[in-house]
Short mmCIF file of C-alpha atoms and ligand atoms in Angstrom, two decimals:
data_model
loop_
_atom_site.label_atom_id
_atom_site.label_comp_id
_atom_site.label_asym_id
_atom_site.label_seq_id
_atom_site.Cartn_x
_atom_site.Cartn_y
_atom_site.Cartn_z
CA UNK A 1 101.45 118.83 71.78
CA UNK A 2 101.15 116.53 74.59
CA UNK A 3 98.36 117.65 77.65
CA UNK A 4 98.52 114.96 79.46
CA UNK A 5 100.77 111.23 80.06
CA UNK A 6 104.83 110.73 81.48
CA UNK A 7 106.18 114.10 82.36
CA UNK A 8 108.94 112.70 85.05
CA UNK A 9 112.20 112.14 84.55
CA UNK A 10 112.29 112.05 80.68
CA UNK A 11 115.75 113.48 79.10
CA UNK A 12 116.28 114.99 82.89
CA UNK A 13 119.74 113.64 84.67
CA UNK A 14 119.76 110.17 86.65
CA UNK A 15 119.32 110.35 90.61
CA UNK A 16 120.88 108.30 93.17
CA UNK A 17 118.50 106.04 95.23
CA UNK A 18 116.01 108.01 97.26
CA UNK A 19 117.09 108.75 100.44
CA UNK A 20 115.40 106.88 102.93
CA UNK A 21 114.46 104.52 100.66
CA UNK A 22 113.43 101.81 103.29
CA UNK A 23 111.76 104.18 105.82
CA UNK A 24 109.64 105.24 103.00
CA UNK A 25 108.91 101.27 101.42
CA UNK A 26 107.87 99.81 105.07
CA UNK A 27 106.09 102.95 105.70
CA UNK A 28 104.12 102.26 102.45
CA UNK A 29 103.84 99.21 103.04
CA UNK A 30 101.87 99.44 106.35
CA UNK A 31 99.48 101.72 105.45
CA UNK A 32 98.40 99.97 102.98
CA UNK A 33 97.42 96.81 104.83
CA UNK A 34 96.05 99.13 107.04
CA UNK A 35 94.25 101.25 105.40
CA UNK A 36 93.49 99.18 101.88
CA UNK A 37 93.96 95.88 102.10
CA UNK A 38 94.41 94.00 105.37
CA UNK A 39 95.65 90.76 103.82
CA UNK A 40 98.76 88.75 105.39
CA UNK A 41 101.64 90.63 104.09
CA UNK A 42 104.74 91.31 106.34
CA UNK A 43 106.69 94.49 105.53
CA UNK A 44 109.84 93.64 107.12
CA UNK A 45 109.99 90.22 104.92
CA UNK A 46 108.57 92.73 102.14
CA UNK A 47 111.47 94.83 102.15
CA UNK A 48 114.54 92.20 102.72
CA UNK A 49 113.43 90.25 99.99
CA UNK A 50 112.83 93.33 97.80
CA UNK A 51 116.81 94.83 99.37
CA UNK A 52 118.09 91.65 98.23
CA UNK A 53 116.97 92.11 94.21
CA UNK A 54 119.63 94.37 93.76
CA UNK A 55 121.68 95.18 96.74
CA UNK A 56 125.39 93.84 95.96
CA UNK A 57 124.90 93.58 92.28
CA UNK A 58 126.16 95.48 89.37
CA UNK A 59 122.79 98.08 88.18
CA UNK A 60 123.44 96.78 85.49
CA UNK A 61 123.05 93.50 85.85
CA UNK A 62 119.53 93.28 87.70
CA UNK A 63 117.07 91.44 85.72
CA UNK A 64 113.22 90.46 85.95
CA UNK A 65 114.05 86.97 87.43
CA UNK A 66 115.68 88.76 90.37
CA UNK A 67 111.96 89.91 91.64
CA UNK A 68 110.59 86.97 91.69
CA UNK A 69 111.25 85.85 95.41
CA UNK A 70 109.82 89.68 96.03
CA UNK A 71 106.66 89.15 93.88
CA UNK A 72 105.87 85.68 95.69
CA UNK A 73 106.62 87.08 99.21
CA UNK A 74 103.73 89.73 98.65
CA UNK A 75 100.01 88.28 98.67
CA UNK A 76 98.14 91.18 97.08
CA UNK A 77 94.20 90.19 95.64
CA UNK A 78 92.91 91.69 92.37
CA UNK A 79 89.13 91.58 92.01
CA UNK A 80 87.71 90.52 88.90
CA UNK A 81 86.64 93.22 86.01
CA UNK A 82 89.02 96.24 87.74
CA UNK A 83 92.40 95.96 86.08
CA UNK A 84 93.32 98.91 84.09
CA UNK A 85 96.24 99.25 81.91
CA UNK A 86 97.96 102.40 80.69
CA UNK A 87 100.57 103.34 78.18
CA UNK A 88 101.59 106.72 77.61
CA UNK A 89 98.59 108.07 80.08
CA UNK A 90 99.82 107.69 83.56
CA UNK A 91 98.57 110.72 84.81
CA UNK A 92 95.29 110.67 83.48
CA UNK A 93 94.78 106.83 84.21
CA UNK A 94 96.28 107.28 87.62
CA UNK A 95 93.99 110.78 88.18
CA UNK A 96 90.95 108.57 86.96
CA UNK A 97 91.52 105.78 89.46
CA UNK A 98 91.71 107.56 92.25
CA UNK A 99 88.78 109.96 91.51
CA UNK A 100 86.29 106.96 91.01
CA UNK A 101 87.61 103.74 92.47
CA UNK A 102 86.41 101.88 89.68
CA UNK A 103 89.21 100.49 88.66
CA UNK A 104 92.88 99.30 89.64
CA UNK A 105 95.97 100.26 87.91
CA UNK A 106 99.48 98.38 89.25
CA UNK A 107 100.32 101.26 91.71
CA UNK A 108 97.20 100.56 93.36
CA UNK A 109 97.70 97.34 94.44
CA UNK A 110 100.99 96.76 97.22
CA UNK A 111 103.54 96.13 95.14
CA UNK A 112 103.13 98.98 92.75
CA UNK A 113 102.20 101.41 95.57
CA UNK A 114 105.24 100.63 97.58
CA UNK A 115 107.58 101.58 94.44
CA UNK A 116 105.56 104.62 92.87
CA UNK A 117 107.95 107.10 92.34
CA UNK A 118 110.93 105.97 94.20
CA UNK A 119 114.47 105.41 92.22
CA UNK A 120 116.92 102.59 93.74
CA UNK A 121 120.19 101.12 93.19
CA UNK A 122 123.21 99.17 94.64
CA UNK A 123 126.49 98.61 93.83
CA UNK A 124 128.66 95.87 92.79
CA UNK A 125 130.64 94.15 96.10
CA UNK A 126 128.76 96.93 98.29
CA UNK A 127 126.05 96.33 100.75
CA UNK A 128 124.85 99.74 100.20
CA UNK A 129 123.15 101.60 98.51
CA UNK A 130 124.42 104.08 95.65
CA UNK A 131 122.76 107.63 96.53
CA UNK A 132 124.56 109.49 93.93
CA UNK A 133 123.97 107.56 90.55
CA UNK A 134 121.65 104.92 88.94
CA UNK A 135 121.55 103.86 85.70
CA UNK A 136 118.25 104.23 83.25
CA UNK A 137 117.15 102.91 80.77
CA UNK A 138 119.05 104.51 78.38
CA UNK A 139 122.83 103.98 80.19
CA UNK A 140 121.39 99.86 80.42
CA UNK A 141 118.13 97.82 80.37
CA UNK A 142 119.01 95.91 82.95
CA UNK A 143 118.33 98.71 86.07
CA UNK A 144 116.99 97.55 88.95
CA UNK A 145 113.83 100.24 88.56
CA UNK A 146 113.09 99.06 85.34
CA UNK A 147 113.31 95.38 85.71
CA UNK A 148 111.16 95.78 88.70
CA UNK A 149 108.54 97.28 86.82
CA UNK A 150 108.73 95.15 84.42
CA UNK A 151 108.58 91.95 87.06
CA UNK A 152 105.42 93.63 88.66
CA UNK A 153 103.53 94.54 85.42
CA UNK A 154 104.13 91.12 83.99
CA UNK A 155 102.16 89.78 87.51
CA UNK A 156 100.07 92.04 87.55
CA UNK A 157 98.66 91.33 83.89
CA UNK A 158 99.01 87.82 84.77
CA UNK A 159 96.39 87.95 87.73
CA UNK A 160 93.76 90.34 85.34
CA UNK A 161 90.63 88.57 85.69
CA UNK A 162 87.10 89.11 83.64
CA UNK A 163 86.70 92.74 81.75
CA UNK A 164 89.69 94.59 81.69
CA UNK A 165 90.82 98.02 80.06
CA UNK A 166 93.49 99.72 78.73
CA UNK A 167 93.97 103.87 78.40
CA UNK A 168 96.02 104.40 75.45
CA UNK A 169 97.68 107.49 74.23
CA UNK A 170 95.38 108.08 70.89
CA UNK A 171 97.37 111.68 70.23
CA UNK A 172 100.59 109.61 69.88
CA UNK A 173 101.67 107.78 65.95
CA UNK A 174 102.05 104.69 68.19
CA UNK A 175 99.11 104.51 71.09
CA UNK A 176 99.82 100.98 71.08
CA UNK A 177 103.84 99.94 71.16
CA UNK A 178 105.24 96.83 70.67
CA UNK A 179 108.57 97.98 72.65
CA UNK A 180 106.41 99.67 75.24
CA UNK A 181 105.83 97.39 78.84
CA UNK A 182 101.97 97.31 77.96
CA UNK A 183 103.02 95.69 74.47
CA UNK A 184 105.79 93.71 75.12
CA UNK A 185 105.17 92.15 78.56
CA UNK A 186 101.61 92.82 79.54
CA UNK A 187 99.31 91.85 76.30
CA UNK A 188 101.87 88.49 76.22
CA UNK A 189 100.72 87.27 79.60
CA UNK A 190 97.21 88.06 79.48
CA UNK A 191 95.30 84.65 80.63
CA UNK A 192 92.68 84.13 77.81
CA UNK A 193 91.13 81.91 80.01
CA UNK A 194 90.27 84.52 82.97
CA UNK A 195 90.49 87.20 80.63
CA UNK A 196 86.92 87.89 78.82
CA UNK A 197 87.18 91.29 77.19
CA UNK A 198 89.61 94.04 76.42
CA UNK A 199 88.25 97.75 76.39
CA UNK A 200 90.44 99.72 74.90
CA UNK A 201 90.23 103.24 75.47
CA UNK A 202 91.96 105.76 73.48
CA UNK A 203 92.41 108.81 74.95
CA UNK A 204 92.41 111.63 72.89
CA UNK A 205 92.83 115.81 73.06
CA UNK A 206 90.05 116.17 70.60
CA UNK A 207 86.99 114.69 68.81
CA UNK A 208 88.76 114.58 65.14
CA UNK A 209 91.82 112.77 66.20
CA UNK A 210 92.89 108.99 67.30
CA UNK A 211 90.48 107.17 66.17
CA UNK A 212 90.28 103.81 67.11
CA UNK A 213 90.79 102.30 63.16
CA UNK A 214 94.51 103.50 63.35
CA UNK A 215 96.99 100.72 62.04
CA UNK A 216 98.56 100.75 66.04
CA UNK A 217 95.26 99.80 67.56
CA UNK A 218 94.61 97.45 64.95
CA UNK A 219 97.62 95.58 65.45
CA UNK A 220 95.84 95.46 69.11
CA UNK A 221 93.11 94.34 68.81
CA UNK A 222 94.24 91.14 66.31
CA UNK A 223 97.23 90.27 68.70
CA UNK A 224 94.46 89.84 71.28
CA UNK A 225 92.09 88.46 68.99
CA UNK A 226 95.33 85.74 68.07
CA UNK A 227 94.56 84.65 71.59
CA UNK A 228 90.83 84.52 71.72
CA UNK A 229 90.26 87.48 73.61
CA UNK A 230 87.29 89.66 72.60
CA UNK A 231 88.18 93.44 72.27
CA UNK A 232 86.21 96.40 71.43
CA UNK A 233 87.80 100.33 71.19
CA UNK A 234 85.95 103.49 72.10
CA UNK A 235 88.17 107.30 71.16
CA UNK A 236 86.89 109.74 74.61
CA UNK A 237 88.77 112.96 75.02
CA UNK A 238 90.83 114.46 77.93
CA UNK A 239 87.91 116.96 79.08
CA UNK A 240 85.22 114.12 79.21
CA UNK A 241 87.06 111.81 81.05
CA UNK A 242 87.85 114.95 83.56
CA UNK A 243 84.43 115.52 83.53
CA UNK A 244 83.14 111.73 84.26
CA UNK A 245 85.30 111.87 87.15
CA UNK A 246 84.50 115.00 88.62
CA UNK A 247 81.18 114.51 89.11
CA UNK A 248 81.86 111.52 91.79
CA UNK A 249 79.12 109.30 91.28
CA UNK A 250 79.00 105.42 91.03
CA UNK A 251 78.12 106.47 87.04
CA UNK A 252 81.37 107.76 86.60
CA UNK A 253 82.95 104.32 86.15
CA UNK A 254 80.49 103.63 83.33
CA UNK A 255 80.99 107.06 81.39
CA UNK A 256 84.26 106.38 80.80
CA UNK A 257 84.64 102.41 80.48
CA UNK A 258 81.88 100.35 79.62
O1 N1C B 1 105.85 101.02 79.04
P1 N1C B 1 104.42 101.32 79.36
O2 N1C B 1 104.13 102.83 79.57
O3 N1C B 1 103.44 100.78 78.37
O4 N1C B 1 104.06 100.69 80.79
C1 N1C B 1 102.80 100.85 81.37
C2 N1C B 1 102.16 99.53 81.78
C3 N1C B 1 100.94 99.79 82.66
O5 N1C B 1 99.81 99.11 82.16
C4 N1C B 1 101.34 99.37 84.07
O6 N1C B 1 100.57 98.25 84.52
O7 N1C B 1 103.06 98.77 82.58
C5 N1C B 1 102.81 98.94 83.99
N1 N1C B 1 103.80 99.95 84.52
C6 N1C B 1 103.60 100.66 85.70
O8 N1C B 1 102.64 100.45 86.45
C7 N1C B 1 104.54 101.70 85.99
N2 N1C B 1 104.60 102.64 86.96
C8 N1C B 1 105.64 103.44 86.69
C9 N1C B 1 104.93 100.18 83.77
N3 N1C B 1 105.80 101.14 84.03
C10 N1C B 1 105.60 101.92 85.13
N4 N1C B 1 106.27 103.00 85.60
C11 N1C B 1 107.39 103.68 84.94
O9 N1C B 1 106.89 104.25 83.71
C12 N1C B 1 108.52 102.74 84.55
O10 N1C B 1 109.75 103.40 84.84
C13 N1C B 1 108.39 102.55 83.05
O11 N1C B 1 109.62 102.46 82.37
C14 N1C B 1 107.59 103.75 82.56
C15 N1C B 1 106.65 103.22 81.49
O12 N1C B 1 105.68 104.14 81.10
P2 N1C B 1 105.02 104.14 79.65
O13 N1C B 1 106.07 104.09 78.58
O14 N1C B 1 104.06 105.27 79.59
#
């Protein structure tokens, strides 16, 4: 079975919007300008424009489109050669980030920091906010939470500049999934212009399985190469990524990407 990748909220009953949903956003919001990035963002202007996505609309009706006043209002920089992508490994990618700093996944940069975690909703002719219910994915596609991920994500893959990677699930029939938000909205707005290299990294439980020839990571690797972007694949299991980032030195980034 699975060691590793989504555990949260799969097959578990829908929640209501977080309580204290803006308290927690704004919070967020300035500690990360303080403490990460001190670029020109304003979190009150953050959060209204954010509130006013979905706040009076059906949850079912919220679509990508209705982020994109949010996504402009938020001025977030994303140095060249960091971006990592993840499907089906968010803990591990996530874990990885933070233990090295290498690299930047979406919840490291404002926007996907601010949001990590945090379920919202509102409700049609309401200003408020519904606490008890919000739809998923499976009641509607249209849910605020998921159309806001996939807003951010397709920014996000947009602004990926130089080398960039991708941790995919290589236990998994499908590591790479046309119907998953790496396959369907990231890989499509890749810039092949900014974008020089794809390493994709397959992350596996042990040495005899994944490997990086399967017909999923093939269909990869020639959808990128479709758009002139160079790719190359490397299979690295669950203990020797744990054990590249363990050891805290500027290596690290190099033992598991390169
Ligand atoms: O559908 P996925 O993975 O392929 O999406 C992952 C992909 C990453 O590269 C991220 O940049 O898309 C971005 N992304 C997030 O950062 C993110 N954080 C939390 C996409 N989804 C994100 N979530 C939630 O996980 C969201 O609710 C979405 O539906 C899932 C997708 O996870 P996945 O299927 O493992």
């Amino acid at each position: 079975g699975l060691v590793f990748g989504l555990k949260k909220n799969k097959g578990t009953t829908n929640k209501g919007t977080t309580r204290n949903l803006k308290e927690i956003v704004v919070e967020r919001c300035l500690m990360f300008i303080k403490e990460v990035d001190t670029s020109d963002n304003k979190c009150d202007q953050i959060w209204s424009t954010f509130k006013h996505a979905f706040i009076g609309k059906n949850p079912c009706n919220v679509k990508m489109g209705d982020y994109d006043q949010f996504i402009d209002t938020v001025h977030q920089y994303i140095s060249r050669n960091k971006t990592l992508f993840w499907s089906k490994t968010q803990q591990i990618a996530h874990d990885f980030t933070k233990a090295t700093k290498c690299f930047m996944t979406l919840e490291d940069t404002l926007v996907g920091y601010m949001m990590d975690g945090l379920t919202w909703c509102g409700q049609n002719s309401s200003m408020e906010f519904d606490y008890t219910y919000c739809p998923g994915y499976k009641e509607c596609e249209n849910n605020p939470v998921s159309s806001f991920w996939k807003r951010a994500s397709m920014n996000f893959a947009e602004s990926a500049q130089g080398r960039v990677a991708v941790m995919l699930n290589g236990s998994m029939s499908q590591p790479f999934s046309t119907s998953s938000i790496f396959g369907s909205i990231e890989v499509n707005h890749f810039n092949s212009s900014i974008i020089s290299h794809v390493n994709i990294i397959s992350v596996i439980s042990s040495t005899y399985s994944g490997p990086c020839n399967s017909m999923s990571i093939r269909n990869l690797t020639s959808i990128l190469k479709n758009k002139r972007i160079n790719s190359t694949c490397k299979a690295i299991t669950v203990s020797e990524i744990q054990n590249c980032t363990s050891k805290h030195n500027p290596q690290s980034c190099d033992c598991v990407i390169n």
